[in-house]
Coordinates of C-alpha atoms in Angstrom, one line a residue:
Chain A
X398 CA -44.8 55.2 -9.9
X399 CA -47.9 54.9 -11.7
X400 CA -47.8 58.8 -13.6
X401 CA -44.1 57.5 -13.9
X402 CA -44.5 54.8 -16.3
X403 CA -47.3 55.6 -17.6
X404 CA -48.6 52.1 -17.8
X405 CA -51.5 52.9 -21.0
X406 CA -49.0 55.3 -23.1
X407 CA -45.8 52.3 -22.1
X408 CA -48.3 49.3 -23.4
X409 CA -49.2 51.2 -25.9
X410 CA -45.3 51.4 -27.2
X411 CA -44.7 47.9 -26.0
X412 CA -47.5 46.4 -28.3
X413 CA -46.5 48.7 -31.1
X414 CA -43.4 47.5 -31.6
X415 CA -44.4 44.5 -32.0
X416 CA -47.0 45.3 -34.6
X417 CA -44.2 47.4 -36.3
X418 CA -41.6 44.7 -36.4
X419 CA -44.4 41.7 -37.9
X420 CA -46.2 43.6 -39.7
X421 CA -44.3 46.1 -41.1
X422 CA -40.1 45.2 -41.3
X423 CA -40.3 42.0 -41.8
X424 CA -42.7 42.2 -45.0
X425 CA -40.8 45.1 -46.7
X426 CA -37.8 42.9 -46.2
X427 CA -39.3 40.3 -48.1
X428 CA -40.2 42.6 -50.7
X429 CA -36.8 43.6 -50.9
X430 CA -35.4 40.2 -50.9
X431 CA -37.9 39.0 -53.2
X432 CA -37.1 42.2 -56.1
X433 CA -33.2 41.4 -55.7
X434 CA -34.3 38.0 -56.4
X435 CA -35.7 39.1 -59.7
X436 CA -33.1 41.6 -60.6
X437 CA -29.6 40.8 -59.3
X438 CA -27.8 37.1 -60.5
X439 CA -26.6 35.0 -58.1
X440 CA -23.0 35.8 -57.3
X441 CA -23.9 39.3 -56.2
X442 CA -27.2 39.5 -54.7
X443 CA -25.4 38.4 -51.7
X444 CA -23.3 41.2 -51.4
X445 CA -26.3 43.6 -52.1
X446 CA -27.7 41.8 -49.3
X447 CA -25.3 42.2 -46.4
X448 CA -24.7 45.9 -47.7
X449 CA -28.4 46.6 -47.8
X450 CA -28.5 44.6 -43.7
X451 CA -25.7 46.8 -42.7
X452 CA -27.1 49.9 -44.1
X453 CA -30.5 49.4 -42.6
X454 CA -29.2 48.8 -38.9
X455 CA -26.5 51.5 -39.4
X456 CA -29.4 53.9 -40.0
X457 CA -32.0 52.9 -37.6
X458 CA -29.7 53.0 -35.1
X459 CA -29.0 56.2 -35.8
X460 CA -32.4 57.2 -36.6
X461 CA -33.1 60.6 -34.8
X462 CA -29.8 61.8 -35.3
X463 CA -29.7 62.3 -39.4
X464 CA -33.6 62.9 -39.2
X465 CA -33.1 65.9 -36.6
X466 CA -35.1 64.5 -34.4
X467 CA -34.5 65.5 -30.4
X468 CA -32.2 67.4 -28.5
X469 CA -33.3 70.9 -27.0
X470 CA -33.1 73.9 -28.9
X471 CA -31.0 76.0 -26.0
X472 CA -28.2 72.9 -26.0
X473 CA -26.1 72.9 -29.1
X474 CA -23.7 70.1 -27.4
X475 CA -26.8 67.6 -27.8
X476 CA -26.5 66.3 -31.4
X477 CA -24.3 68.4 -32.5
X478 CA -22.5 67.0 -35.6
X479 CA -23.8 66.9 -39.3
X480 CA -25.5 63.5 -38.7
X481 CA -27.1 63.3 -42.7
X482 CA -23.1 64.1 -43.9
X483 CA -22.0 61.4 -41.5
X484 CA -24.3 58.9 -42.4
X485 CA -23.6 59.7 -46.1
X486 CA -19.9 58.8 -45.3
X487 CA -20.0 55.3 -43.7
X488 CA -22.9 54.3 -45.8
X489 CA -20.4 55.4 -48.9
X490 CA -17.6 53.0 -47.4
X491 CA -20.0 50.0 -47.0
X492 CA -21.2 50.4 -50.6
X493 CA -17.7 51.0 -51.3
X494 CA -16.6 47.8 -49.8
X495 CA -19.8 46.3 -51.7
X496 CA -18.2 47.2 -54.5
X497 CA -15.1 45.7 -54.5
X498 CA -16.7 42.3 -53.7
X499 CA -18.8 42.7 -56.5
X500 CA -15.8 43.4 -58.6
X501 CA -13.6 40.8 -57.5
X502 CA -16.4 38.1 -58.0
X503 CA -17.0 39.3 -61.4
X504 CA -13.3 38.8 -62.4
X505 CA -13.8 35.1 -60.6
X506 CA -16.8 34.3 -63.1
X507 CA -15.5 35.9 -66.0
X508 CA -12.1 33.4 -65.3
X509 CA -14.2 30.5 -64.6
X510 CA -16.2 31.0 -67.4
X511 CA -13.5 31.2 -69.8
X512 CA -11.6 28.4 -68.7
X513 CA -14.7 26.5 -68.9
X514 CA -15.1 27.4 -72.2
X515 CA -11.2 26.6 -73.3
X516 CA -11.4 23.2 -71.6
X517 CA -14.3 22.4 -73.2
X518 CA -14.0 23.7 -76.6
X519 CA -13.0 21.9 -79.3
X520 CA -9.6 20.9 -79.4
X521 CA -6.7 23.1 -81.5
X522 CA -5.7 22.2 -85.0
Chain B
X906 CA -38.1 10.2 -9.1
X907 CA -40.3 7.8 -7.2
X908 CA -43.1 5.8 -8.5
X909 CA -45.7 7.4 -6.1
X910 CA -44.4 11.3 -7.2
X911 CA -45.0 10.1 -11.0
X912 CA -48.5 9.0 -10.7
X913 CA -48.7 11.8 -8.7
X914 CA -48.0 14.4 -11.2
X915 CA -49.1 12.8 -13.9
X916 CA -52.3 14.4 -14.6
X917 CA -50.4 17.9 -14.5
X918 CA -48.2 16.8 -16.7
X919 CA -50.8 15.5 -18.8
X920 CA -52.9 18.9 -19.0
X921 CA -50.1 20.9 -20.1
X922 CA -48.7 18.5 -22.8
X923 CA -51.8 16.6 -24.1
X924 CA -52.5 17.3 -27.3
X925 CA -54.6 19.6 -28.5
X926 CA -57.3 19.0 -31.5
X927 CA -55.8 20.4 -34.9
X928 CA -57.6 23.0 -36.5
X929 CA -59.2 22.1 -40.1
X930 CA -56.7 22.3 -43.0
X931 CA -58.6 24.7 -45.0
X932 CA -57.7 27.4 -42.4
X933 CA -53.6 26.4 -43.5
X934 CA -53.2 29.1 -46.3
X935 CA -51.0 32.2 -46.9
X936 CA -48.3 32.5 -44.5
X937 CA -49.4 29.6 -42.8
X938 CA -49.1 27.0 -45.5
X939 CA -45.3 24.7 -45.2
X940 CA -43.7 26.2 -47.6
X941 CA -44.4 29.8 -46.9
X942 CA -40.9 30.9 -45.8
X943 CA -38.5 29.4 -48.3
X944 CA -34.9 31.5 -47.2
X945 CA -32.2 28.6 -46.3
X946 CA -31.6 31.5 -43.2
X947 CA -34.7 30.8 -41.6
X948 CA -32.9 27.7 -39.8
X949 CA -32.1 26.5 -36.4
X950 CA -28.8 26.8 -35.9
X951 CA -28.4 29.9 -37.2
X952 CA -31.2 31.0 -34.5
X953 CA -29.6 29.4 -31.8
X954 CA -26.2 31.1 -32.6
X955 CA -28.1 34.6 -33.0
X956 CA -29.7 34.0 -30.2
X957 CA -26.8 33.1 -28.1
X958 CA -24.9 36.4 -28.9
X959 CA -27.9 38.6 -28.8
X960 CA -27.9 37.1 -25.0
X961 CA -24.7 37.9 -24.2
X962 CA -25.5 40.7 -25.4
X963 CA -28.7 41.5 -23.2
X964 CA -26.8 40.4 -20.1
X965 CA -24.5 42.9 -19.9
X966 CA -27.0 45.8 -21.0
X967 CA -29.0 44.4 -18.1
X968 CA -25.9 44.1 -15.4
X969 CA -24.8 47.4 -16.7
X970 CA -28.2 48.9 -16.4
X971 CA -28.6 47.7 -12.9
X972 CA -25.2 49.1 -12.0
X973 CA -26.5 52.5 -13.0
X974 CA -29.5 52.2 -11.2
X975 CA -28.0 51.0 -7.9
X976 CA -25.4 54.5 -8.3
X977 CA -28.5 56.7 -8.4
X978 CA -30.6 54.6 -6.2
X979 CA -28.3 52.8 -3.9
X980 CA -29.8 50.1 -1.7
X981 CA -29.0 51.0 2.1
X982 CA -26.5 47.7 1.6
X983 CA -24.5 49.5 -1.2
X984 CA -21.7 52.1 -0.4
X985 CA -20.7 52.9 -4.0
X986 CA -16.8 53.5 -4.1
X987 CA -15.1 56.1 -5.3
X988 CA -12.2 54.0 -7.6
X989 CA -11.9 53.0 -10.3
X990 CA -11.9 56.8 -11.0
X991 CA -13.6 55.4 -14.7
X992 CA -15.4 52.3 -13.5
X993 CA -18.9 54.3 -14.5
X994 CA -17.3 55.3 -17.9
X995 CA -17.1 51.6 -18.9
X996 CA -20.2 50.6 -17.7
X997 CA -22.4 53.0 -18.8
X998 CA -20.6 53.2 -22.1
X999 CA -20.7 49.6 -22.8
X1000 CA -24.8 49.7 -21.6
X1001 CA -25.3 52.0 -24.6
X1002 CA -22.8 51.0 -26.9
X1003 CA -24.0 47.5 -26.3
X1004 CA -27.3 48.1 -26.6
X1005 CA -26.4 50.0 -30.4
X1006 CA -24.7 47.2 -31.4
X1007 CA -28.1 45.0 -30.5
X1008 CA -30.1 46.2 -33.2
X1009 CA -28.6 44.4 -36.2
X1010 CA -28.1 41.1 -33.8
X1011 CA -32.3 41.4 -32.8
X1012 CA -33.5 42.2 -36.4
X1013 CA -31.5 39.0 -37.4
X1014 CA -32.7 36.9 -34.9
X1015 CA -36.4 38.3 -35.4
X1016 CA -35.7 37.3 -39.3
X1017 CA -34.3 33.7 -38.4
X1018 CA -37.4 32.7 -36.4
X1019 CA -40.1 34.7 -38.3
X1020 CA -41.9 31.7 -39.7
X1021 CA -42.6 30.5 -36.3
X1022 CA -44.9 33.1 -35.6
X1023 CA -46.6 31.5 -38.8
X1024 CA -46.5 27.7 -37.4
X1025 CA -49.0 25.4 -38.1
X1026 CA -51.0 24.4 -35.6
X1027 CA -50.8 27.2 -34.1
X1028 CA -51.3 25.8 -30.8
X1029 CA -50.0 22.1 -30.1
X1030 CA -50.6 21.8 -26.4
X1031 CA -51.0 23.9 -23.8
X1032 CA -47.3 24.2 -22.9
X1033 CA -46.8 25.2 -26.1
X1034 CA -49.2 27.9 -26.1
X1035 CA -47.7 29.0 -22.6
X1036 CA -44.4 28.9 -24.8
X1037 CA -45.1 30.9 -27.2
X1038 CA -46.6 33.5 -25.0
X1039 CA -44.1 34.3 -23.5
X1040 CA -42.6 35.3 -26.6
X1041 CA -45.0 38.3 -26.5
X1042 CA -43.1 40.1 -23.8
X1043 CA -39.6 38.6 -24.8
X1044 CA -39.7 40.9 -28.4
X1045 CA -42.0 43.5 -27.2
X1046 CA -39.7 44.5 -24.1
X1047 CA -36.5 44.0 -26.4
X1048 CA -37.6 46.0 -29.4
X1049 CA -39.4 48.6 -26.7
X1050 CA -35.9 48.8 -24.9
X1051 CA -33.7 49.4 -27.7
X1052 CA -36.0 52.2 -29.5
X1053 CA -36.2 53.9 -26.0
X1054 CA -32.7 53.6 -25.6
X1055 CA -32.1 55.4 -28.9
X1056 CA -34.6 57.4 -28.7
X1057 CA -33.4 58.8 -25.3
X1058 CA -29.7 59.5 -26.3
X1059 CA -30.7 61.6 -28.6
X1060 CA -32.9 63.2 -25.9
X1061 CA -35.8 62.4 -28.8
X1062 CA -39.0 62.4 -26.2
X1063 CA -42.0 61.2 -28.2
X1064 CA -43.6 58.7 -25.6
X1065 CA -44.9 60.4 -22.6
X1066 CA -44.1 57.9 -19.9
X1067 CA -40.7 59.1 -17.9
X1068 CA -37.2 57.0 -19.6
X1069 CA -35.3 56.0 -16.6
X1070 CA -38.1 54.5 -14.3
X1071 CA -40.2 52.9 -17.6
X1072 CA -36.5 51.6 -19.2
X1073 CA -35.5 50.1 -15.7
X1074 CA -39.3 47.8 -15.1
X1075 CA -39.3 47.2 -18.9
X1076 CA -35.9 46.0 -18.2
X1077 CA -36.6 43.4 -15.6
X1078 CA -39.7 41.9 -17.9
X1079 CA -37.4 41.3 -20.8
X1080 CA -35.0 39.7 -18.7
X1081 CA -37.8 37.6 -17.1
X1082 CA -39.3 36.5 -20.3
X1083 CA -35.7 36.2 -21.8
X1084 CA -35.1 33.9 -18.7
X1085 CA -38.4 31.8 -20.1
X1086 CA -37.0 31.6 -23.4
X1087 CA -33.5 30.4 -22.5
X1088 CA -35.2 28.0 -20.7
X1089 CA -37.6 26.3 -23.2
X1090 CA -35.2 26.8 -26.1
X1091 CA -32.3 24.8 -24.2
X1092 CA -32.8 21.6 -25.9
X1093 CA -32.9 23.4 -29.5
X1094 CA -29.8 24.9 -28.8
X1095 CA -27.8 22.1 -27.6
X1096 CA -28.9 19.9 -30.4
X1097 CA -27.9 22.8 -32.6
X1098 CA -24.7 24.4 -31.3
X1099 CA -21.2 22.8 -30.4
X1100 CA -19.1 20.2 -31.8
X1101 CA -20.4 17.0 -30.4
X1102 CA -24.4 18.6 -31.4
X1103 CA -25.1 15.5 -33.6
X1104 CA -25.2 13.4 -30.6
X1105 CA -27.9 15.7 -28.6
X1106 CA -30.0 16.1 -32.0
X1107 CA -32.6 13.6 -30.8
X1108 CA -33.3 16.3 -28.0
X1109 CA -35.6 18.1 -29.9
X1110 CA -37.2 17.8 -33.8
X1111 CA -35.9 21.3 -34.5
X1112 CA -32.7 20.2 -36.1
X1113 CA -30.5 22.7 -38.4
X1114 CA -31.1 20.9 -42.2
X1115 CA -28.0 21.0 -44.3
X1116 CA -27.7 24.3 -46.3
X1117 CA -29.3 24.4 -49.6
X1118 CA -27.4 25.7 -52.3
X1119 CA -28.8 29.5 -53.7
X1120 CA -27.8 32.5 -55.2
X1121 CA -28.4 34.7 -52.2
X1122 CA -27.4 35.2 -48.9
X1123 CA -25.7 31.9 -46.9
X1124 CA -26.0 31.5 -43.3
X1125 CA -21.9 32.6 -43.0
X1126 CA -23.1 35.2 -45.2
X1127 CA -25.8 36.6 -42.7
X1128 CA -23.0 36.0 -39.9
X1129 CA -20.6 38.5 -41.2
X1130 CA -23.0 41.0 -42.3
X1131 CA -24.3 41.4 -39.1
X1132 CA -20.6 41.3 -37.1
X1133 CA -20.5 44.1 -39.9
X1134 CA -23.1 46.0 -38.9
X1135 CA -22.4 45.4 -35.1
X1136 CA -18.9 46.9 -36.3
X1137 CA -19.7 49.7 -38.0
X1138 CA -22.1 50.9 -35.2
X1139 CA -19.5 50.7 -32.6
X1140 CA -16.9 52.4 -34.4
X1141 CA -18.7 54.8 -35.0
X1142 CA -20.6 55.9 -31.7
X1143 CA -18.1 54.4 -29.2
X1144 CA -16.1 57.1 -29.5
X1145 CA -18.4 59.5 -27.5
X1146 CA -17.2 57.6 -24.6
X1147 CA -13.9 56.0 -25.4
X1148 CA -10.6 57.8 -25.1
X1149 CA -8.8 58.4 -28.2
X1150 CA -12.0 57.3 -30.9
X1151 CA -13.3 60.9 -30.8
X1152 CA -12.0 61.3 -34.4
X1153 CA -14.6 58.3 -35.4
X1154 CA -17.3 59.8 -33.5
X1155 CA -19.5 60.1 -36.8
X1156 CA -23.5 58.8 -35.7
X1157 CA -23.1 59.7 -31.8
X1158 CA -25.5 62.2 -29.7
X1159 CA -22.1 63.6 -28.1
X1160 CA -18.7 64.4 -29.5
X1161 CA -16.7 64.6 -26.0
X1162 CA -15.2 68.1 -26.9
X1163 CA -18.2 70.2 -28.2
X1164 CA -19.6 72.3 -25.5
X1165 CA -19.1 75.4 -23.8
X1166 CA -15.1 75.3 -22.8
X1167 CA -14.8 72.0 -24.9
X1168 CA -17.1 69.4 -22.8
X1169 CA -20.6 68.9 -23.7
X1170 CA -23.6 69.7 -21.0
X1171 CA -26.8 67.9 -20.2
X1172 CA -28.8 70.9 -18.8
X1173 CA -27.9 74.4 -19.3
X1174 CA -28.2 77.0 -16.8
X1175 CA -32.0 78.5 -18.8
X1176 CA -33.5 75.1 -19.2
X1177 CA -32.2 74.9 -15.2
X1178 CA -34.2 78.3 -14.7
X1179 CA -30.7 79.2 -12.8
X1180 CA -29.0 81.4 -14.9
X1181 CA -29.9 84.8 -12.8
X1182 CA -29.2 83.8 -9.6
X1183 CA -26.2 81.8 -10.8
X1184 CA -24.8 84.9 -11.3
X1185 CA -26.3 86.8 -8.6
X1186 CA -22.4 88.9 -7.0
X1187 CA -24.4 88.6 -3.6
X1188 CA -24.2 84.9 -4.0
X1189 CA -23.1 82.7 -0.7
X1190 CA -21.9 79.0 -0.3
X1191 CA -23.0 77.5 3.3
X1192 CA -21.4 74.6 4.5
X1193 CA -24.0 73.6 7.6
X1194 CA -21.9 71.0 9.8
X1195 CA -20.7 70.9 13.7
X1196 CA -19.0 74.7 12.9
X1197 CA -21.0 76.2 9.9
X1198 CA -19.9 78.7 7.7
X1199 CA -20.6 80.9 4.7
X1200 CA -18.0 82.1 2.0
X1201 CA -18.3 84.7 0.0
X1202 CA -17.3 84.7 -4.3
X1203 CA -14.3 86.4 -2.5
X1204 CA -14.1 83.6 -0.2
X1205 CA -14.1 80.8 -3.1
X1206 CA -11.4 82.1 -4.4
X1207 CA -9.6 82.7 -1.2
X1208 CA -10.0 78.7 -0.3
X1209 CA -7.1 76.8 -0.7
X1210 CA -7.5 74.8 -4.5
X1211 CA -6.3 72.0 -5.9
X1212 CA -6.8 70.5 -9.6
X1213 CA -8.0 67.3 -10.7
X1214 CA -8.5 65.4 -13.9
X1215 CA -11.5 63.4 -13.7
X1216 CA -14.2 62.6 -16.6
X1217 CA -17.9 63.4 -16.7
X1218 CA -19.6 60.4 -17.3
X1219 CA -23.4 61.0 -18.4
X1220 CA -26.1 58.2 -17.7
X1221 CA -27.0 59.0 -21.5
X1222 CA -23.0 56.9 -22.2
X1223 CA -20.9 59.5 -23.4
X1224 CA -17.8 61.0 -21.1
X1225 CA -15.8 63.7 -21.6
X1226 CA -12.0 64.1 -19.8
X1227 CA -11.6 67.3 -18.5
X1228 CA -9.3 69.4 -16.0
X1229 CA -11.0 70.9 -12.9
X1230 CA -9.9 73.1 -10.2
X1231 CA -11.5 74.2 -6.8
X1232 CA -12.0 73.5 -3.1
X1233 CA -11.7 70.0 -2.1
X1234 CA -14.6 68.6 -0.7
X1235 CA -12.7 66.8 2.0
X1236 CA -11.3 70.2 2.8
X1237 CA -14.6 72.3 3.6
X1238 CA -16.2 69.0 5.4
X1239 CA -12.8 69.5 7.8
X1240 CA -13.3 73.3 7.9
X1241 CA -16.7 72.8 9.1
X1242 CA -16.3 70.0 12.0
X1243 CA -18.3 67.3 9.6
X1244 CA -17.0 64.0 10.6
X1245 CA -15.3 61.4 8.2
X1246 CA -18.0 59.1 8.5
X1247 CA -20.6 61.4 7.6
X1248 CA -22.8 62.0 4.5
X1249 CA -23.7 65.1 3.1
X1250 CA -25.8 66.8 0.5
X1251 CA -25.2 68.9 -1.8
X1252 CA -28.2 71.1 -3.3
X1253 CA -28.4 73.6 -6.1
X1254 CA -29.8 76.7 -6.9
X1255 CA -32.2 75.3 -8.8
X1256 CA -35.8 75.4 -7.0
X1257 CA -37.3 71.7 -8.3
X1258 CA -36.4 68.8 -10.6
X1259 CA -35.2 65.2 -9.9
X1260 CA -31.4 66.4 -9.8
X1261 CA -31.6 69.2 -7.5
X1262 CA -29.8 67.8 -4.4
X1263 CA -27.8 64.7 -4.6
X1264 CA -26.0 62.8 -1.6
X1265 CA -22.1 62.6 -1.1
X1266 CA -21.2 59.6 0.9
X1267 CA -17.9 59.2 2.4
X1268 CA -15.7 57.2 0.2
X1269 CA -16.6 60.2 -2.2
X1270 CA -16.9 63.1 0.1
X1271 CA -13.3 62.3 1.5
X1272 CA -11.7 61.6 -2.3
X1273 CA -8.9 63.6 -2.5
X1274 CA -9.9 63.9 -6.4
X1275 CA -13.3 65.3 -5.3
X1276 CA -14.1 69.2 -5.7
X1277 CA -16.3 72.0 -5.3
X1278 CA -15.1 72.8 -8.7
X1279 CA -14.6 76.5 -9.5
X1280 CA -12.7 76.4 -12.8
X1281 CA -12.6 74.1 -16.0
X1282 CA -10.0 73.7 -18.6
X1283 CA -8.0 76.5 -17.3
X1284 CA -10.7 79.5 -17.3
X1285 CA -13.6 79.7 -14.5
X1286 CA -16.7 77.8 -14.9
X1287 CA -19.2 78.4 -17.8
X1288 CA -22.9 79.0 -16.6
X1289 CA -24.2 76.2 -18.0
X1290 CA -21.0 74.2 -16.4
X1291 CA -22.4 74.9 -12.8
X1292 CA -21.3 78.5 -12.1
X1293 CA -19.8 79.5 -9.2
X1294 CA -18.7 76.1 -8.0
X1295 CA -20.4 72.1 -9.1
X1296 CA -19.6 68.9 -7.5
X1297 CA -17.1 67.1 -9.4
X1298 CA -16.2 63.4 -8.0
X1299 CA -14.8 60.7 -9.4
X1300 CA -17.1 57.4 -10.4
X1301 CA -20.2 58.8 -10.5
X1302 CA -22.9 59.9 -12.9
X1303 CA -23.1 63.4 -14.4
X1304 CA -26.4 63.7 -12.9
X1305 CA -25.3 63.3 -9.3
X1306 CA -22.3 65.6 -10.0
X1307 CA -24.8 68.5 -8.9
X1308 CA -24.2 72.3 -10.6
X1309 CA -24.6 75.5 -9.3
X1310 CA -24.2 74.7 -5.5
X1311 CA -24.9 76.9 -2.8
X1312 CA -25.1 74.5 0.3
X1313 CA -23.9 71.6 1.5
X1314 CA -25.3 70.1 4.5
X1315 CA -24.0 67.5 7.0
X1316 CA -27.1 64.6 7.1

């Protein structure tokens, strides 16, 4: 059991994660989140948001596959599709969906904006 | 409670909730200062409801873990059955397709509660340090167990500690410590979750504020981009185990028809060291019972065979339908006196490795679905499919479905 699990190389892992996750995901989301703050207005920084979530988990969960990782060399049925192609694909109809939210809240604002403006302009004549 | 058991216990009670001294406020700066953490989604409720899915969630990767464990390892209590033919299919399918769908669900949660790892004091009492302790093994053993996971589909073998055995005791401190958590976190949840949650909210001061309003992400927001992202996972993997979603199969380790003859394999005949004597034309099949007997290549095909359409299902979550045809088990166990009550083993070719041998008991040594497959798909067996003859039986994992046999033996 012990040779098994390995218990230095398994704690090592174990602890690692957990150094990974604090130290290293959660900040460079921040960073993310705080450089969309900056950049993107607020109707559509949400969308860039969820699109950029779904990416990111649609990737690492993925992870060895598109980066080639794995699988032995004698045993083509072990990762056998074009994972980088793949993961091109659905990430291309997330962003593709992004994109239409983005669009149809920019047509939203536009409208809102100009009514706005017509029901508070000065009146005709 | 009586009177006498209260004064009785309260000194206990006393040393795990009296309060501790609070540290000087000069220490309170960077992460730790109140305003630190200023996303609306770092709330409460929005933890609680996380946390409740990611759960679920846990719980059935954890029941469907053990149910795998149990068929490779059964307790002397457990006679595995041989129906539902796909009963292993589902569960081992929804272990890993559960587990996939857990990674958005965890990074969420992790997100929603980060600022507690940043509370100030750090340490109120010494319940609460015992509290958040036992946080420590609650994400370690839940991010360890989904890398590993995904690491081992992919057969991507960077840690040098053996999957199975690490992934099953990993499995069982996660579940402890998730156990903790549910526990202490009880009160938060019911003053945070369910219709009538205004009238528990004096339960704990960890009460969801009203949303503020921003230009980024709302909680709904976060809710439907991770459903999302739990959606777009499953499509797109479940179909290496689902009938009929093969066409999706886009981010899966296995596509259910790429393989030799159209089904994919686990361990070929080289990385077996078999693939000589697999094909040795001297080669013998002993069935050691009551009346023993050897058959010849000639004999194989001689034997009465029937055909059977049964899946592989792989520990790793994919399965792969597929038509077999052979010698029914049931029928050489007859042919050689073994009783109906009696369990065999069946052993390979191979000369070591954990999946060598692997025991047959009756419900499925007397299947009429189980064979000593010969033939796949129509043609005879690939090498790296078990050539000359594999066990082939219904609910049960790929890895007990031994290849290359050359004797089974009455125990």
């Amino acid at each position: 059991m012990r040779s098994a699990t390995n218990p230095p190389n398994a704690a090592q892992w174990l602890v690692g994660g957990i150094l990974v996750h604090d130290l290293l995901v959660v900040p460079v989301t921040m960073a993310v989140g705080l450089v969309l703050t900056r950049l993107v207005p607020a109707p559509f920084r949400a969308v860039l948001q969820g699109a950029l979530l779904i990416s990111g988990a649609v990737a690492l969960a993925s992870l060895p596959l598109w980066r080639g990782y794995g699988g032995p060399a004698d045993n083509p049925s072990v990762n056998p599709l074009p994972y980088g192609r793949n993961l091109a694909i659905v990430l291309g109809l997330v962003w593709a969906c992004a994109t239409a939210v983005i669009v149809v809240r920019a047509v939203r604002v536009r409208r809102a904006r100009r009514s706005h403006a017509s029901a508070s302009g000065p009146p005709a004549g | 409670m009586t009177a006498a058991y209260r004064a009785y216990m309260r000194p206990f009670i006393r040393l795990f909730t009296g309060r501790l001294p609070q540290p000087p406020a000069v220490l309170r700066r960077g992460p730790l200062r109140t305003d630190a953490f200023s996303s609306r989604l770092h709330d409460p409720r929005v933890a609680s409801l996380l946390g409740m899915w990611l759960g679920i969630a846990f719980g059935v990767c954890f029941l469907t873990g053990l149910v795998s464990h149990a068929m490779q390892h059964p307790p002397s209590w457990l006679v595995w059955p041989s129906r539902p033919v796909s009963l292993y299919r589902l569960t081992q399918g929804l272990h890993v397709t559960t587990g996939l769908a857990c990674v958005p669900l965890l990074l969420a949660k992790l997100w929603t509660v980060y600022p507690r790892l940043w509370e100030w004091p750090p340490v109120r009492s010494v319940a609460h340090a015992l509290e958040r302790l036992s946080i420590v093994p609650l994400v370690a053993g839940a991010v360890f167990q989904l890398a590993t996971g995904i690491a081992n589909i992919a057969q991507w073998y960077r840690f040098r500690f053996f999957f199975t055995v690490t992934h099953y005791w990993v499995a069982w401190i996660t579940i402890g410590a998730l156990g903790v958590h549910i526990a202490a976190k009880l009160a938060v949840v019911r003053a945070n979750v369910g219709r009538r949650r205004d009238e528990r909210s004096r339960l704990t001061d960890r009460v969801s504020a009203p949303e503020q309003p921003g230009g980024g992400l709302s909680r709904r927001g976060l809710a439907v981009a991770v459903a999302g992202a739990a959606g777009v996972i499953v499509t797109t993997t479940a179909g290496q185990w689902v009938p009929g979603l093969s066409g999706l199969d886009l981010l899966a380790p296995r596509r259910p028809d790429i393989g030799p003859q159209r089904l994919p394999v686990n361990r070929t005949a080289a990385a077996a060291r078999v693939s000589a004597v697999a094909r040795d034309p001297g080669y013998r099949l002993e069935v050691v019972g009551p009346r023993p007997f050897v058959l010849t290549l000639a004999g194989l095909r001689e034997f009465p065979h029937h055909t059977s359409r049964l899946p592989i299902t792989c520990v790793e979550g994919w399965a792969a339908d597929a038509t077999w045809h052979g010698l029914r088990l049931r029928d050489l166990l007859d042919a050689a006196g073994i009783p109906a009550e009696a369990t065999v083993r069946v052993e390979s070719l191979e000369t070591g490795g954990t999946y060598r041998t692997s025991e047959v008991n009756p419900p499925h040594a007397r299947d009429p679905l189980t064979l000593l497959a010969t033939g796949l798909n129509g043609a005879d067996l690939d090498i790296d499919h078990g050539y000359p003859a594999r066990l082939i039986a219904p609910n049960r994992p790929g890895v007990l479905q031994t290849k290359w046999v050359h004797r089974v033996v009455m125990l």
